[in-house]
Each structure stands twice: as structure tokens, then as C-alpha cells.
Amino acid sequence: GENVEQHPSTLSVQEGDSAVIKCTYSDSASNYFPWYKQELGKRPQLIIDIRSNVGEKKDQRIAVTLNKTAKHFSLHITETQPEDSAVYFCAAMYSGGYNKLIFGAGTRLAVHP
Amino acid sequence: GAGVSQSPRYKVAKRGQDVALRCDPISGHVSLFWYQQALGQGPEFLTYFQNEAQLDKSGLPSDRFFAERPEGSVSTLKIQRTQQEDSAVYLCASSAQGAVGNEQFFGPGTRLTVL
């Protein structure tokens, strides 16, 4: 069945450093890949997304890259700040119908001052 | 504007009790999803509604789980004879239709604890 693998499960960086989270997916027909940030006890919030007709998208300190051939996409956060500390989830939209999202297991990012 | 809301935010049930979880999607959103999020895991799809029609219930773990959206707006997820393995956060999400409507907006979730 459809599956999304996410690495690493935890990531610890110093303030100002960059952070990279990587995901692979199994459904080759997936065409939408969102990233969600979830703070403790809060709802997941969309931070950036990419569709399969583009290879890269950037929004200020956040960028996402997509390699459809390898079925791989990544989140890049530059100049990290303590408020970036949270759990980040990648997801792929299942192509089999109805737009359900298949989520990775999450990456807990800690940014130390 | 108002986002997706869910109630109750927390629910404690004794094993064997029935529970009902409510979701109020963003007004006008056609699509509504329910996800289950176990501790330390990503959300897992349960079921999907387009307006009042339940088009996909492939993620419901057993016949103890039932969802409805009778008027195409508010949705209720019901769990009968709750078991300890049902303990999780239940998230509701809604989205508009159309090519730019892929974004799913999540509610705050209901944390269910079954004792």
C-alpha cells in the first residue's frame, strides 16, 4: 500500500544553523506534497507545499525540493530560530482518489539558542 | 475567520463506553477528513466525506467506528464499545474543492483516553 518514510526522527541544531528533513513516498502518481508543523498539543499547520509540476519552492527561510523520479522530497529550513522547534510532518496525497494524505512519522526538531 | 473546530478537546472514557466526537469544518468546505494520531506518530487517514456522502471509509479500524455528516457540514465520529487501543488524538480536516483547494486545514483535535 501507499507509504511515506521520513528521516530523521529527531534533529537537534544550534540557532542559525540549517535543518534538512527528508521523505520518500511509494505512490508514483502522487502529485501534492505538503509539510505540516505541529507544536505540542496544537493542530498541524501547513507551512509549505509543492505540486509535482515544480521541482523546488521557497518561502522566506523555508524551501522544499521534489525529485519525482526518485520519489523523494525534502524540507530545508535556513537560519533556524528557537521558535522553529516543533514536530514536522511530510505527507503525500494519495492518487487513488479523494485526496487523502499519507503522513510520515514526523521529525522532532529542537533548535538550541 | 473561523477555522476548523472540534469538541470536546479532551475525552476520558471507560473501556466499553461509546463516545461521539464532533467536527465543525470551515464554512463552505466540501471535503472533510478524519485522521487518527497515535502518540509520537503521524496522522493516519480514517474516512472522507464529500458534502454528505461518505466516499472513503477504508481507514476505519473496525466496525466499532462510524462517521456521519448528514447535512454536509458538521461531522460526528462515533466509537462504540471503546477499547484501550482507541486512545489517540482524533483530528478533523476540511478543504475546499478545486485545484487550489488541496490544502487541508486541521482542527485542534480531540484527545481520547480510554481507561
Short mmCIF file of C-alpha atoms in Angstrom, two decimals:
data_model
loop_
_atom_site.label_atom_id
_atom_site.label_comp_id
_atom_site.label_asym_id
_atom_site.label_seq_id
_atom_site.Cartn_x
_atom_site.Cartn_y
_atom_site.Cartn_z
CA GLY A 1 0.00 0.00 0.00
CA GLU A 2 0.92 3.65 -0.01
CA ASN A 3 3.68 4.66 2.39
CA VAL A 4 5.78 7.69 3.34
CA GLU A 5 9.12 7.30 5.10
CA GLN A 6 10.56 10.30 6.97
CA HIS A 7 14.09 10.86 8.34
CA PRO A 8 15.49 11.71 10.77
CA SER A 9 13.06 11.11 13.61
CA THR A 10 14.84 13.69 15.77
CA LEU A 11 17.07 16.60 14.81
CA SER A 12 18.96 18.94 17.09
CA VAL A 13 20.63 22.09 15.71
CA GLN A 14 22.11 25.32 17.00
CA GLU A 15 20.28 28.56 16.38
CA GLY A 16 21.27 29.94 12.99
CA ASP A 17 22.16 26.55 11.51
CA SER A 18 20.21 24.87 8.72
CA ALA A 19 17.94 21.85 9.14
CA VAL A 20 17.03 19.29 6.48
CA ILE A 21 14.28 16.68 6.70
CA LYS A 22 13.88 14.03 4.02
CA CYS A 23 10.92 11.93 2.88
CA THR A 24 10.34 9.19 0.34
CA TYR A 25 6.97 8.00 -0.93
CA SER A 26 5.71 4.88 -2.64
CA ASP A 27 2.78 6.11 -4.79
CA SER A 28 4.41 7.19 -8.05
CA ALA A 29 1.24 9.01 -9.11
CA SER A 30 1.17 11.30 -6.05
CA ASN A 31 1.09 14.92 -7.17
CA TYR A 32 0.85 17.03 -3.99
CA PHE A 33 3.29 17.11 -1.07
CA PRO A 34 2.54 19.30 1.95
CA TRP A 35 4.64 19.87 5.05
CA TYR A 36 2.96 20.47 8.40
CA LYS A 37 4.38 21.88 11.64
CA GLN A 38 2.83 20.69 14.88
CA GLU A 39 3.66 22.24 18.22
CA LEU A 40 2.97 20.29 21.38
CA GLY A 41 -0.77 19.90 21.91
CA LYS A 42 -1.61 22.02 18.88
CA ARG A 43 -3.11 21.36 15.48
CA PRO A 44 -0.90 20.57 12.45
CA GLN A 45 -0.38 23.72 10.43
CA LEU A 46 0.67 23.84 6.79
CA ILE A 47 4.00 25.60 6.34
CA ILE A 48 4.74 24.90 2.67
CA ASP A 49 3.58 22.58 -0.09
CA ILE A 50 4.72 21.59 -3.55
CA ARG A 51 2.97 20.12 -6.54
CA SER A 52 4.54 17.66 -8.91
CA ASN A 53 4.88 20.13 -11.79
CA VAL A 54 7.64 22.03 -9.97
CA GLY A 55 10.95 20.87 -8.53
CA GLU A 56 11.52 23.49 -5.86
CA LYS A 57 9.58 26.08 -3.92
CA LYS A 58 10.81 28.66 -1.44
CA ASP A 59 9.10 30.83 1.15
CA GLN A 60 11.47 33.02 3.17
CA ARG A 61 13.58 30.66 5.32
CA ILE A 62 11.75 27.52 4.20
CA ALA A 63 12.22 25.61 0.96
CA VAL A 64 11.04 22.28 -0.36
CA THR A 65 12.57 20.24 -3.17
CA LEU A 66 10.94 17.39 -5.08
CA ASN A 67 12.55 14.63 -7.14
CA LYS A 68 9.70 12.70 -8.80
CA THR A 69 11.99 10.19 -10.42
CA ALA A 70 13.44 9.16 -7.08
CA LYS A 71 10.08 9.69 -5.28
CA HIS A 72 11.88 11.87 -2.78
CA PHE A 73 11.20 15.31 -1.30
CA SER A 74 12.93 17.40 1.34
CA LEU A 75 12.29 20.34 3.65
CA HIS A 76 15.08 22.87 4.20
CA ILE A 77 14.96 25.44 6.99
CA THR A 78 17.73 28.04 7.00
CA GLU A 79 18.79 30.38 9.81
CA THR A 80 16.85 28.33 12.34
CA GLN A 81 15.32 30.05 15.36
CA PRO A 82 14.15 28.61 18.70
CA GLU A 83 10.53 29.11 17.62
CA ASP A 84 11.14 26.62 14.79
CA SER A 85 11.27 23.89 17.45
CA ALA A 86 8.32 21.53 16.80
CA VAL A 87 7.42 18.26 15.12
CA TYR A 88 7.40 18.42 11.33
CA PHE A 89 5.38 16.01 9.18
CA CYS A 90 5.72 15.41 5.48
CA ALA A 91 2.80 13.97 3.54
CA ALA A 92 1.91 12.76 0.07
CA MET A 93 -1.55 12.96 -1.42
CA TYR A 94 -2.73 9.52 -2.44
CA SER A 95 -3.59 9.39 -6.12
CA GLY A 96 -6.16 6.62 -5.72
CA GLY A 97 -8.90 9.10 -5.05
CA TYR A 98 -10.40 11.63 -2.67
CA ASN A 99 -7.17 13.44 -1.79
CA LYS A 100 -6.35 11.63 1.43
CA LEU A 101 -2.92 12.43 2.84
CA ILE A 102 -0.39 9.77 3.76
CA PHE A 103 1.84 11.14 6.50
CA GLY A 104 5.38 10.37 7.55
CA ALA A 105 6.07 9.53 11.19
CA GLY A 106 7.40 13.01 11.95
CA THR A 107 10.69 14.72 12.83
CA ARG A 108 11.12 16.37 16.20
CA LEU A 109 13.28 19.45 15.61
CA ALA A 110 14.98 21.15 18.54
CA VAL A 111 16.72 24.48 17.94
CA HIS A 112 19.05 25.43 20.78
CA PRO A 113 19.87 29.09 21.47
CA GLY B 1 -12.13 33.88 10.02
CA ALA B 2 -13.08 30.80 11.98
CA GLY B 3 -11.01 27.70 11.40
CA VAL B 4 -11.91 24.06 11.93
CA SER B 5 -13.20 23.43 15.43
CA GLN B 6 -13.60 20.18 17.33
CA SER B 7 -15.30 19.20 20.55
CA PRO B 8 -14.69 18.03 23.12
CA ARG B 9 -10.98 18.79 23.25
CA TYR B 10 -10.43 16.02 25.79
CA LYS B 11 -12.47 12.91 26.46
CA VAL B 12 -11.87 10.20 29.03
CA ALA B 13 -13.93 7.05 28.63
CA LYS B 14 -14.09 3.78 30.46
CA ARG B 15 -13.48 0.73 28.32
CA GLY B 16 -16.74 -0.34 26.74
CA GLN B 17 -18.32 3.10 26.68
CA ASP B 18 -19.50 4.78 23.49
CA VAL B 19 -18.10 8.20 22.53
CA ALA B 20 -19.03 10.84 19.96
CA LEU B 21 -16.56 13.39 18.62
CA ARG B 22 -17.71 16.48 16.75
CA CYS B 23 -16.10 18.44 13.94
CA ASP B 24 -17.16 21.84 12.61
CA PRO B 25 -15.34 22.42 9.30
CA ILE B 26 -14.61 25.76 7.70
CA SER B 27 -17.84 27.14 6.27
CA GLY B 28 -18.31 26.18 2.64
CA HIS B 29 -15.67 23.46 2.61
CA VAL B 30 -16.92 20.50 0.65
CA SER B 31 -14.33 17.95 1.74
CA LEU B 32 -13.98 16.65 5.28
CA PHE B 33 -11.46 14.14 6.57
CA TRP B 34 -10.97 12.32 9.86
CA TYR B 35 -7.49 11.20 10.92
CA GLN B 36 -6.25 9.29 13.97
CA GLN B 37 -2.92 10.33 15.51
CA ALA B 38 -1.32 7.94 17.97
CA LEU B 39 1.26 9.31 20.40
CA GLY B 40 4.51 10.11 18.60
CA GLN B 41 3.14 9.21 15.18
CA GLY B 42 1.84 10.98 12.11
CA PRO B 43 -1.88 11.27 11.45
CA GLU B 44 -3.48 8.23 9.80
CA PHE B 45 -6.47 8.53 7.50
CA LEU B 46 -9.79 7.20 8.75
CA THR B 47 -12.55 8.42 6.46
CA TYR B 48 -13.55 11.06 3.91
CA PHE B 49 -16.76 12.95 3.12
CA GLN B 50 -17.65 15.00 0.08
CA ASN B 51 -20.60 17.04 1.27
CA GLU B 52 -22.85 14.48 2.98
CA ALA B 53 -21.55 11.48 1.06
CA GLN B 54 -19.02 9.23 2.77
CA LEU B 55 -16.88 8.29 -0.21
CA ASP B 56 -14.00 6.55 1.53
CA LYS B 57 -14.05 4.72 4.84
CA SER B 58 -11.12 2.44 4.13
CA GLY B 59 -9.15 3.68 7.16
CA LEU B 60 -11.73 2.92 9.83
CA PRO B 61 -10.06 0.28 12.02
CA SER B 62 -13.17 -1.73 12.85
CA ASP B 63 -16.94 -1.75 12.64
CA ARG B 64 -16.97 -0.05 16.04
CA PHE B 65 -16.08 3.19 14.25
CA PHE B 66 -18.81 5.10 12.49
CA ALA B 67 -18.84 8.58 10.98
CA GLU B 68 -21.59 10.76 9.57
CA ARG B 69 -22.11 14.19 8.04
CA PRO B 70 -25.85 14.27 7.45
CA GLU B 71 -26.21 17.86 6.22
CA GLY B 72 -22.84 18.23 4.58
CA SER B 73 -21.35 20.49 7.25
CA VAL B 74 -20.83 19.25 10.83
CA SER B 75 -19.48 15.71 11.16
CA THR B 76 -19.53 13.26 14.04
CA LEU B 77 -17.16 10.35 14.59
CA LYS B 78 -18.65 7.73 16.87
CA ILE B 79 -16.72 4.93 18.53
CA GLN B 80 -18.73 2.16 20.11
CA ARG B 81 -17.52 -0.09 22.93
CA THR B 82 -14.23 1.77 23.24
CA GLN B 83 -11.02 -0.19 23.76
CA GLN B 84 -7.68 0.96 25.16
CA GLU B 85 -6.13 0.84 21.70
CA ASP B 86 -8.58 3.54 20.62
CA SER B 87 -6.69 6.06 22.79
CA ALA B 88 -5.32 8.70 20.40
CA VAL B 89 -5.89 12.22 19.13
CA TYR B 90 -8.65 12.36 16.54
CA LEU B 91 -8.10 15.12 14.02
CA CYS B 92 -10.61 16.54 11.60
CA ALA B 93 -9.57 18.45 8.47
CA SER B 94 -11.51 20.25 5.77
CA SER B 95 -10.67 21.54 2.32
CA ALA B 96 -12.37 23.41 -0.48
CA GLN B 97 -12.83 21.88 -3.92
CA GLY B 98 -10.74 22.69 -6.94
CA ALA B 99 -7.11 22.67 -7.98
CA VAL B 100 -6.10 25.23 -5.37
CA GLY B 101 -8.23 23.54 -2.74
CA ASN B 102 -5.85 20.74 -1.98
CA GLU B 103 -4.76 22.32 1.32
CA GLN B 104 -6.31 20.56 4.27
CA PHE B 105 -6.97 22.73 7.31
CA PHE B 106 -6.83 20.82 10.56
CA GLY B 107 -8.79 21.23 13.75
CA PRO B 108 -7.15 21.13 17.20
CA GLY B 109 -8.14 17.50 17.69
CA THR B 110 -9.91 15.55 20.41
CA ARG B 111 -7.63 13.62 22.74
CA LEU B 112 -9.40 10.40 23.67
CA THR B 113 -8.15 8.39 26.62
CA VAL B 114 -9.75 5.00 27.25
CA LEU B 115 -9.15 3.61 30.72
#
